mmCIF file of C-alpha atoms in Angstrom:
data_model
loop_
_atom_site.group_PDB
_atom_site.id
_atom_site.type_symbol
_atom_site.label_atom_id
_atom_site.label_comp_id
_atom_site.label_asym_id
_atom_site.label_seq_id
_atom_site.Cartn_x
_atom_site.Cartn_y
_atom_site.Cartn_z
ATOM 1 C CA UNK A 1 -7.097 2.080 -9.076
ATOM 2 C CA UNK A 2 -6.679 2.000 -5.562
ATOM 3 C CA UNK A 3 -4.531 4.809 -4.204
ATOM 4 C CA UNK A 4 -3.746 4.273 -0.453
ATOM 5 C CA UNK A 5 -1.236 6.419 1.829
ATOM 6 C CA UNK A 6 -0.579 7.853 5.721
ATOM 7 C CA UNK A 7 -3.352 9.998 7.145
ATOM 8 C CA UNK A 8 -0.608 11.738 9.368
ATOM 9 C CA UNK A 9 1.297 12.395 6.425
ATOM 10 C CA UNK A 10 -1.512 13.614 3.772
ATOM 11 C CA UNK A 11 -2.593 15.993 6.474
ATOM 12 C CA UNK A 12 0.823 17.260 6.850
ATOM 13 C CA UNK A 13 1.173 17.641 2.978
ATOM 14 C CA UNK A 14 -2.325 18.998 2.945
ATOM 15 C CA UNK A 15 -1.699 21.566 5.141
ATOM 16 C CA UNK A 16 2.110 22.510 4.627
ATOM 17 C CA UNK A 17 1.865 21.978 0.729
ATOM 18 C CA UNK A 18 -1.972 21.895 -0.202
ATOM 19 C CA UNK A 19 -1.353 18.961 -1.759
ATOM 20 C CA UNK A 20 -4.045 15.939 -1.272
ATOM 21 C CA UNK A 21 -2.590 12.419 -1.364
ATOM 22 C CA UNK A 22 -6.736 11.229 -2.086
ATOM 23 C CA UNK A 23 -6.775 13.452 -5.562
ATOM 24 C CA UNK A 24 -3.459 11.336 -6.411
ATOM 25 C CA UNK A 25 -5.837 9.656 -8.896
ATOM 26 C CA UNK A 26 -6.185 12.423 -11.145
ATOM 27 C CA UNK A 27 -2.697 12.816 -11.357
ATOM 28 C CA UNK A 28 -2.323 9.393 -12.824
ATOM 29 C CA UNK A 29 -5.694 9.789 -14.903
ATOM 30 C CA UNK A 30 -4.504 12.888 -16.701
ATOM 31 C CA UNK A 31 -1.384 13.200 -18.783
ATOM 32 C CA UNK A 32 2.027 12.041 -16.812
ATOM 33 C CA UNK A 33 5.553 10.621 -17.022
ATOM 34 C CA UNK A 34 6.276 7.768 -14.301
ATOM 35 C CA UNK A 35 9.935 6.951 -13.817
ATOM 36 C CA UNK A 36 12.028 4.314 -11.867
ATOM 37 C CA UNK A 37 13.637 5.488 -8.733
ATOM 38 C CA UNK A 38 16.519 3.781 -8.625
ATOM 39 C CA UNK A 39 18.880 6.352 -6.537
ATOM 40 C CA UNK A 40 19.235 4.242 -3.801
ATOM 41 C CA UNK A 41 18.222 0.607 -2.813
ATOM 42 C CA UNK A 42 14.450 1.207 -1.038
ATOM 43 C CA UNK A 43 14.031 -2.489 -0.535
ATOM 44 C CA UNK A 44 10.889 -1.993 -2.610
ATOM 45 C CA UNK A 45 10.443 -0.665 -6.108
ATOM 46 C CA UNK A 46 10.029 3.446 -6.124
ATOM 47 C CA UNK A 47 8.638 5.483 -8.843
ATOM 48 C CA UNK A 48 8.189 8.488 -9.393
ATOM 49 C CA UNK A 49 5.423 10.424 -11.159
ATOM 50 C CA UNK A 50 5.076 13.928 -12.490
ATOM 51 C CA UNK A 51 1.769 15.178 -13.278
ATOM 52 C CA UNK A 52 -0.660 17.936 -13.089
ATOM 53 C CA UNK A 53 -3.280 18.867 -10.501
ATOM 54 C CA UNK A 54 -5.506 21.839 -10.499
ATOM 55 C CA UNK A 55 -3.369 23.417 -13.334
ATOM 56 C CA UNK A 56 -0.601 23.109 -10.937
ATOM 57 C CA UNK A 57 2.683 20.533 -11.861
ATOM 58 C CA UNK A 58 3.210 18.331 -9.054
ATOM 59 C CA UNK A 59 5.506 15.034 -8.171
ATOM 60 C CA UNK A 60 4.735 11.870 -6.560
ATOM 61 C CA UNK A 61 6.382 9.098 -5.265
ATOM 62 C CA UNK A 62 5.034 6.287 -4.849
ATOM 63 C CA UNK A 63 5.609 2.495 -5.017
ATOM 64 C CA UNK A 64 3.071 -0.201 -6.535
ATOM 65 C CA UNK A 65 1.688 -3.009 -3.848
ATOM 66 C CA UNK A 66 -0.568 -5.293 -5.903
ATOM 67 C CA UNK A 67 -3.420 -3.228 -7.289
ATOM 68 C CA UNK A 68 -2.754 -0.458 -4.363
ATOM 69 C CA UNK A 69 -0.766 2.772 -5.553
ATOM 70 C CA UNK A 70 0.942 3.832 -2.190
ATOM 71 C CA UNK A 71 1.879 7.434 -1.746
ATOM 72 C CA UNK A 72 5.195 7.744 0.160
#
């Protein structure tokens, strides 16, 4: 799985959140639930996934591109 994402914006979340957009793969290799986010119309299909990281229950939205998993 290839997880790809904004540097700007990892960093941001890194530092504000200490949350690492390039451990997103555990998320989705341990146990999670992955819903539609249909709220609005993106242009693009949104999901959202909630999972856990370092013990810790975390959400991430994301939308699929191909084989790429990109973190929004």
């Amino acid at each position: 799985m290839v997880i790809e994402y904004d540097q700007a914006k990892r960093d941001r979340t890194l530092l504000e959140r200490g949350l690492d957009f390039a451990r997103a793969d555990e998320i989705f290799a341990g146990i999670h639930f992955t819903g539609v986010d249909a709220r609005v119309d993106y242009q693009e299909k949104r999901l959202i996934s909630i999972g856990w990281l370092d013990k810790r229950l975390v959400v991430l939205v994301w939308t699929p591109r191909g084989d790429i998993r990109r973190i929004i």
